[in-house]
């Protein structure tokens, strides 16, 4: 058995990576499944934000169809911690995907994700993502100003 942080990462990261790849291929369902429905739950997204599941759920429903053709995704963890039923990761997310049907374009986000263990499963309770590359800023601006409905 590993340390608390190692156990958290071994359990949560494969699901998180699969959920992000699915989102960037147009399927928001795996990301939606990873998120808590219990307040407090918050999203400070690179393009769209929300507080409470009533706001966050629709954000994911709008984001999913905006993405397609994810050709690569890598979550480079900078720091992680876990204690009891709370955990976090700080990472650079390197993604190449299509946004709004455009050709796939690489971009980088800085992301901090806070997890809460609920009924034995790690659920996302907060995410803050912001552009870490010029391309990410441009794409976030496009998503924020003309979100897919």
Coordinates of N, CA and C in Angstrom, one line a residue:
X1 N 0.9 -1.2 0.0 CA 0.0 0.0 0.0 C 0.9 1.2 0.0
X2 N 0.5 2.2 -0.8 CA 1.3 3.5 -0.9 C 0.9 4.5 0.1
X3 N 1.4 5.7 0.0 CA 1.0 6.8 0.8 C -0.4 7.2 0.5
X4 N -0.9 8.1 1.3 CA -2.3 8.6 1.1 C -2.4 9.3 -0.3
X5 N -1.3 10.1 -0.6 CA -1.3 10.8 -1.9 C -1.2 9.8 -3.1
X6 N -0.3 8.8 -2.9 CA -0.1 7.8 -4.0 C -1.4 7.0 -4.2
X7 N -2.1 6.7 -3.2 CA -3.4 5.9 -3.3 C -4.4 6.8 -4.0
X8 N -4.5 8.1 -3.6 CA -5.5 9.0 -4.2 C -5.2 9.1 -5.7
X9 N -3.9 9.4 -6.1 CA -3.5 9.5 -7.5 C -3.8 8.2 -8.3
X10 N -3.5 7.1 -7.7 CA -3.8 5.8 -8.4 C -5.2 5.6 -8.7
X11 N -6.1 6.1 -7.8 CA -7.5 5.9 -7.9 C -8.1 6.9 -8.8
X12 N -7.8 8.2 -8.6 CA -8.5 9.3 -9.2 C -7.9 9.7 -10.6
X13 N -6.7 9.6 -10.8 CA -6.1 10.1 -12.1 C -6.5 9.3 -13.3
X14 N -6.6 8.0 -13.3 CA -7.0 7.3 -14.5 C -8.5 7.7 -14.9
X15 N -9.4 7.9 -13.9 CA -10.7 8.3 -14.2 C -10.7 9.7 -14.7
X16 N -9.9 10.6 -14.1 CA -9.9 12.0 -14.5 C -9.4 12.1 -16.0
X17 N -8.3 11.4 -16.3 CA -7.7 11.5 -17.6 C -8.7 10.9 -18.7
X18 N -9.4 9.8 -18.4 CA -10.4 9.3 -19.3 C -11.5 10.3 -19.5
X19 N -11.9 11.0 -18.4 CA -13.0 11.9 -18.5 C -12.6 13.1 -19.3
X20 N -11.4 13.6 -19.2 CA -11.0 14.8 -20.0 C -10.8 14.4 -21.4
X21 N -10.3 13.3 -21.7 CA -10.2 12.8 -23.1 C -11.6 12.7 -23.7
X22 N -12.5 12.1 -23.0 CA -13.9 12.0 -23.5 C -14.5 13.4 -23.8
X23 N -14.3 14.3 -22.8 CA -14.8 15.7 -23.0 C -14.3 16.3 -24.3
X24 N -13.0 16.1 -24.5 CA -12.3 16.7 -25.7 C -12.6 16.0 -27.0
X25 N -13.3 14.9 -26.8 CA -13.9 14.2 -28.0 C -15.4 14.4 -28.1
X26 N -15.9 15.3 -27.3 CA -17.3 15.7 -27.5 C -18.3 15.0 -26.5
X27 N -17.8 14.2 -25.6 CA -18.6 13.5 -24.6 C -18.4 13.9 -23.2
X28 N -19.3 14.8 -22.7 CA -19.1 15.3 -21.3 C -19.6 14.4 -20.2
X29 N -20.2 13.2 -20.6 CA -20.8 12.4 -19.6 C -19.7 11.9 -18.5
X30 N -18.6 11.4 -18.9 CA -17.6 10.9 -17.9 C -17.1 12.1 -17.0
X31 N -17.0 13.3 -17.5 CA -16.6 14.4 -16.6 C -17.8 14.7 -15.7
X32 N -19.0 14.7 -16.2 CA -20.1 15.0 -15.4 C -20.2 14.0 -14.2
X33 N -19.9 12.7 -14.5 CA -20.0 11.6 -13.5 C -19.0 11.8 -12.4
X34 N -17.9 12.5 -12.7 CA -16.8 12.6 -11.7 C -17.1 13.8 -10.7
X35 N -18.1 14.6 -11.0 CA -18.3 15.8 -10.2 C -19.3 15.5 -9.1
X36 N -19.1 16.2 -8.0 CA -20.0 16.1 -6.8 C -21.3 16.9 -7.2
X37 N -22.4 16.5 -6.6 CA -23.6 17.2 -6.7 C -23.9 17.9 -5.4
X38 N -23.0 17.8 -4.4 CA -23.2 18.3 -3.1 C -22.5 19.7 -2.9
X39 N -23.2 20.7 -2.5 CA -22.5 22.0 -2.3 C -21.6 21.9 -1.1
X40 N -20.5 22.6 -1.1 CA -20.1 23.5 -2.2 C -19.5 22.8 -3.3
X41 N -19.8 23.2 -4.5 CA -19.2 22.7 -5.7 C -19.1 23.9 -6.7
X42 N -17.8 24.1 -7.2 CA -17.6 25.4 -7.9 C -16.7 25.1 -9.1
X43 N -16.8 25.9 -10.2 CA -16.0 25.8 -11.4 C -15.6 27.2 -11.8
X44 N -14.3 27.4 -11.8 CA -13.7 28.6 -12.4 C -13.0 28.2 -13.7
X45 N -13.8 28.0 -14.8 CA -13.2 27.5 -16.0 C -12.5 28.5 -16.8
X46 N -11.6 28.0 -17.7 CA -10.9 28.9 -18.6 C -11.8 29.7 -19.5
X47 N -13.0 29.1 -19.8 CA -14.0 29.8 -20.6 C -15.3 30.1 -19.9
X48 N -15.8 29.1 -19.2 CA -17.1 29.2 -18.5 C -17.0 28.8 -17.1
X49 N -17.8 29.4 -16.2 CA -17.8 29.1 -14.8 C -19.1 28.9 -14.2
X50 N -19.2 28.3 -13.0 CA -20.5 28.2 -12.3 C -20.3 27.8 -10.9
X51 N -21.3 28.0 -10.1 CA -21.3 27.7 -8.7 C -22.6 26.9 -8.4
X52 N -22.5 25.7 -7.8 CA -23.6 24.8 -7.6 C -23.8 24.0 -8.8
X53 N -24.4 22.8 -8.6 CA -24.5 21.9 -9.8 C -25.5 22.4 -10.8
X54 N -26.5 23.2 -10.3 CA -27.5 23.7 -11.3 C -26.8 24.6 -12.3
X55 N -25.7 25.2 -12.0 CA -25.0 26.1 -13.0 C -23.9 25.2 -13.7
X56 N -23.2 24.3 -13.0 CA -22.1 23.6 -13.5 C -22.5 22.6 -14.5
X57 N -23.6 21.8 -14.2 CA -24.1 20.8 -15.2 C -24.3 21.3 -16.6
X58 N -25.0 22.4 -16.7 CA -25.2 23.0 -18.0 C -24.0 23.5 -18.7
X59 N -23.0 23.9 -18.0 CA -21.7 24.3 -18.6 C -21.1 23.1 -19.3
X60 N -21.1 21.9 -18.6 CA -20.5 20.8 -19.2 C -21.3 20.3 -20.5
X61 N -22.7 20.5 -20.4 CA -23.5 20.1 -21.5 C -23.2 21.0 -22.7
X62 N -22.8 22.2 -22.5 CA -22.4 23.2 -23.6 C -21.0 22.9 -24.1
X63 N -20.1 22.5 -23.1 CA -18.7 22.3 -23.6 C -18.5 21.1 -24.4
X64 N -19.2 20.0 -24.0 CA -19.0 18.7 -24.7 C -19.1 18.8 -26.2
X65 N -20.2 19.4 -26.7 CA -20.4 19.5 -28.2 C -19.4 20.4 -28.9
X66 N -18.7 21.3 -28.1 CA -17.8 22.3 -28.7 C -16.5 21.6 -29.1
X67 N -16.2 20.4 -28.5 CA -14.9 19.8 -28.7 C -15.1 18.5 -29.6
X68 N -14.0 18.2 -30.3 CA -14.0 16.9 -31.0 C -12.5 16.6 -31.4
X69 N -12.3 15.4 -31.9 CA -11.0 15.0 -32.4 C -9.8 15.3 -31.5
X70 N -9.9 14.8 -30.3 CA -8.8 14.9 -29.3 C -7.7 14.0 -29.8
X71 N -6.6 14.6 -30.2 CA -5.5 13.7 -30.7 C -4.4 13.5 -29.6
X72 N -4.5 14.3 -28.6 CA -3.6 14.1 -27.4 C -4.0 14.8 -26.2
X73 N -3.7 14.2 -25.1 CA -4.1 14.8 -23.8 C -3.0 14.3 -22.8
X74 N -2.4 15.2 -22.0 CA -1.5 14.8 -21.0 C -1.6 15.7 -19.8
X75 N -1.8 15.2 -18.6 CA -1.9 15.9 -17.4 C -0.6 15.8 -16.7
X76 N 0.2 16.9 -16.7 CA 1.5 16.9 -16.0 C 1.3 17.5 -14.6
X77 N 1.3 16.7 -13.6 CA 1.1 17.1 -12.2 C 2.3 17.8 -11.7
X78 N 2.0 19.0 -11.1 CA 3.0 19.8 -10.5 C 3.1 19.5 -9.0
X79 N 1.9 19.4 -8.4 CA 1.8 19.1 -7.0 C 0.5 18.3 -6.7
X80 N 0.5 17.5 -5.7 CA -0.8 16.8 -5.3 C -0.7 16.6 -3.8
X81 N -1.9 16.5 -3.2 CA -2.0 16.2 -1.8 C -3.3 15.5 -1.5
X82 N -3.3 14.8 -0.4 CA -4.5 14.1 0.1 C -4.4 13.9 1.6
X83 N -5.5 14.2 2.2 CA -5.6 14.0 3.7 C -7.1 13.7 4.0
X84 N -7.3 12.5 4.5 CA -8.7 12.1 4.8 C -9.5 12.1 3.6
X85 N -10.6 12.9 3.6 CA -11.6 12.9 2.5 C -11.4 14.0 1.6
X86 N -10.3 14.7 1.6 CA -10.0 15.8 0.7 C -8.7 15.6 0.0
X87 N -8.6 16.0 -1.3 CA -7.4 15.9 -2.0 C -7.4 16.9 -3.1
X88 N -6.2 17.1 -3.7 CA -6.1 18.1 -4.8 C -4.9 17.7 -5.7
X89 N -5.0 18.3 -6.9 CA -3.9 18.2 -7.9 C -3.8 19.6 -8.5
X90 N -2.5 20.0 -8.8 CA -2.2 21.2 -9.5 C -1.4 20.6 -10.7
X91 N -1.9 21.0 -11.9 CA -1.3 20.4 -13.1 C -1.3 21.4 -14.3
X92 N -0.5 21.0 -15.3 CA -0.6 21.6 -16.6 C -1.3 20.6 -17.5
X93 N -2.4 20.9 -18.1 CA -3.1 20.1 -19.0 C -2.7 20.4 -20.5
X94 N -2.0 19.5 -21.1 CA -1.6 19.7 -22.5 C -2.6 18.9 -23.4
X95 N -3.3 19.7 -24.2 CA -4.4 19.1 -25.0 C -4.3 19.5 -26.5
X96 N -4.5 18.6 -27.4 CA -4.7 18.9 -28.8 C -6.1 18.4 -29.2
X97 N -7.0 19.3 -29.6 CA -8.3 18.9 -29.9 C -8.9 20.0 -30.8
X98 N -10.0 19.6 -31.5 CA -10.8 20.6 -32.3 C -11.7 21.3 -31.4
X99 N -11.9 22.6 -31.7 CA -12.9 23.4 -31.0 C -13.8 24.1 -32.0
X100 N -15.1 23.8 -31.9 CA -16.0 24.4 -32.9 C -15.8 23.9 -34.3
X101 N -15.3 22.6 -34.5 CA -15.1 22.1 -35.8 C -13.8 22.5 -36.5
X102 N -13.0 23.4 -35.9 CA -11.7 23.8 -36.5 C -10.7 22.7 -36.4
X103 N -9.6 22.7 -37.2 CA -8.6 21.7 -37.1 C -8.1 21.6 -35.6
X104 N -7.6 20.4 -35.2 CA -7.1 20.2 -33.9 C -5.9 21.2 -33.7
X105 N -5.9 21.8 -32.5 CA -4.9 22.8 -32.1 C -4.4 22.5 -30.7
X106 N -3.1 22.5 -30.5 CA -2.6 22.3 -29.2 C -2.7 23.5 -28.3
X107 N -3.0 23.3 -27.0 CA -3.1 24.3 -26.0 C -2.8 23.8 -24.6
X108 N -2.5 24.7 -23.7 CA -2.1 24.3 -22.4 C -3.0 25.1 -21.4
X109 N -3.5 24.4 -20.4 CA -4.2 25.0 -19.3 C -3.5 24.7 -18.0
X110 N -3.5 25.7 -17.1 CA -3.1 25.5 -15.7 C -4.4 25.1 -15.0
X111 N -4.4 24.0 -14.2 CA -5.6 23.5 -13.6 C -5.3 23.1 -12.2
X112 N -6.2 23.6 -11.3 CA -6.2 23.1 -9.9 C -7.5 22.4 -9.7
X113 N -7.5 21.2 -9.2 CA -8.7 20.4 -9.0 C -8.8 19.9 -7.6
X114 N -9.9 20.2 -6.9 CA -10.1 19.8 -5.5 C -11.1 18.6 -5.5
X115 N -10.7 17.6 -4.8 CA -11.6 16.4 -4.8 C -12.1 16.2 -3.3
X116 N -13.3 15.6 -3.2 CA -13.8 15.3 -2.0 C -14.3 13.8 -2.1
X117 N -14.0 13.0 -1.1 CA -14.4 11.6 -1.1 C -15.9 11.5 -0.6
X118 N -16.7 11.0 -1.5 CA -18.2 10.9 -1.2 C -18.6 9.4 -1.4
X119 N -19.1 8.8 -0.4 CA -19.5 7.4 -0.5 C -18.4 6.5 -1.0
X120 N -17.1 6.8 -0.6 CA -16.0 6.0 -1.0 C -15.4 6.3 -2.3
X121 N -15.9 7.3 -3.0 CA -15.4 7.6 -4.4 C -15.0 9.1 -4.4
X122 N -13.8 9.3 -5.1 CA -13.3 10.7 -5.2 C -14.2 11.5 -6.3
X123 N -14.8 12.6 -5.8 CA -15.6 13.4 -6.7 C -14.9 14.8 -6.7
X124 N -15.0 15.5 -7.9 CA -14.5 16.8 -8.0 C -15.5 17.8 -7.3
X125 N -14.9 18.6 -6.5 CA -15.7 19.6 -5.8 C -15.4 21.1 -6.3
X126 N -14.2 21.2 -6.9 CA -13.8 22.5 -7.4 C -12.7 22.3 -8.5
X127 N -12.8 23.1 -9.5 CA -11.8 23.2 -10.6 C -11.6 24.6 -11.0
X128 N -10.3 25.0 -11.1 CA -10.0 26.3 -11.6 C -9.0 26.1 -12.7
X129 N -9.4 26.4 -13.9 CA -8.5 26.3 -15.1 C -8.3 27.6 -15.7
X130 N -7.1 27.9 -16.1 CA -6.8 29.1 -16.8 C -5.8 28.9 -17.9
X131 N -5.8 29.7 -19.0 CA -4.9 29.6 -20.1 C -3.4 29.7 -19.6
X132 N -2.6 28.7 -20.1 CA -1.2 28.8 -19.9 C -0.4 28.9 -21.2
X133 N -1.2 29.1 -22.3 CA -0.6 29.3 -23.6 C -1.4 30.3 -24.3
X134 N -0.8 31.0 -25.3 CA -1.6 31.9 -26.1 C -2.8 31.2 -26.8
X135 N -2.5 30.0 -27.3 CA -3.6 29.3 -28.0 C -4.8 29.0 -27.0
X136 N -4.4 28.7 -25.8 CA -5.5 28.4 -24.8 C -6.3 29.7 -24.6
X137 N -5.7 30.8 -24.5 CA -6.4 32.1 -24.3 C -7.3 32.4 -25.4
X138 N -6.9 32.2 -26.6 CA -7.7 32.4 -27.8 C -8.9 31.5 -27.9
X139 N -8.6 30.2 -27.6 CA -9.7 29.2 -27.6 C -10.7 29.5 -26.5
X140 N -10.3 29.8 -25.3 CA -11.2 30.1 -24.2 C -12.0 31.3 -24.5
X141 N -11.4 32.3 -25.2 CA -12.2 33.5 -25.6 C -13.3 33.1 -26.6
X142 N -13.0 32.3 -27.5 CA -14.0 31.8 -28.5 C -15.1 31.1 -27.8
X143 N -14.8 30.2 -26.9 CA -15.8 29.4 -26.2 C -16.7 30.3 -25.3
X144 N -16.1 31.3 -24.7 CA -16.8 32.2 -23.8 C -17.7 33.1 -24.5
X145 N -17.3 33.6 -25.7 CA -18.1 34.6 -26.4 C -19.1 33.9 -27.4
X146 N -18.9 32.7 -27.7 CA -19.8 32.0 -28.6 C -20.0 30.5 -28.2
X147 N -20.5 30.3 -27.0 CA -20.6 28.9 -26.6 C -21.6 28.1 -27.4
X148 N -21.3 26.8 -27.6 CA -22.2 25.9 -28.3 C -23.4 25.7 -27.5
X149 N -24.6 25.7 -28.1 CA -25.8 25.5 -27.4 C -26.4 24.1 -27.8

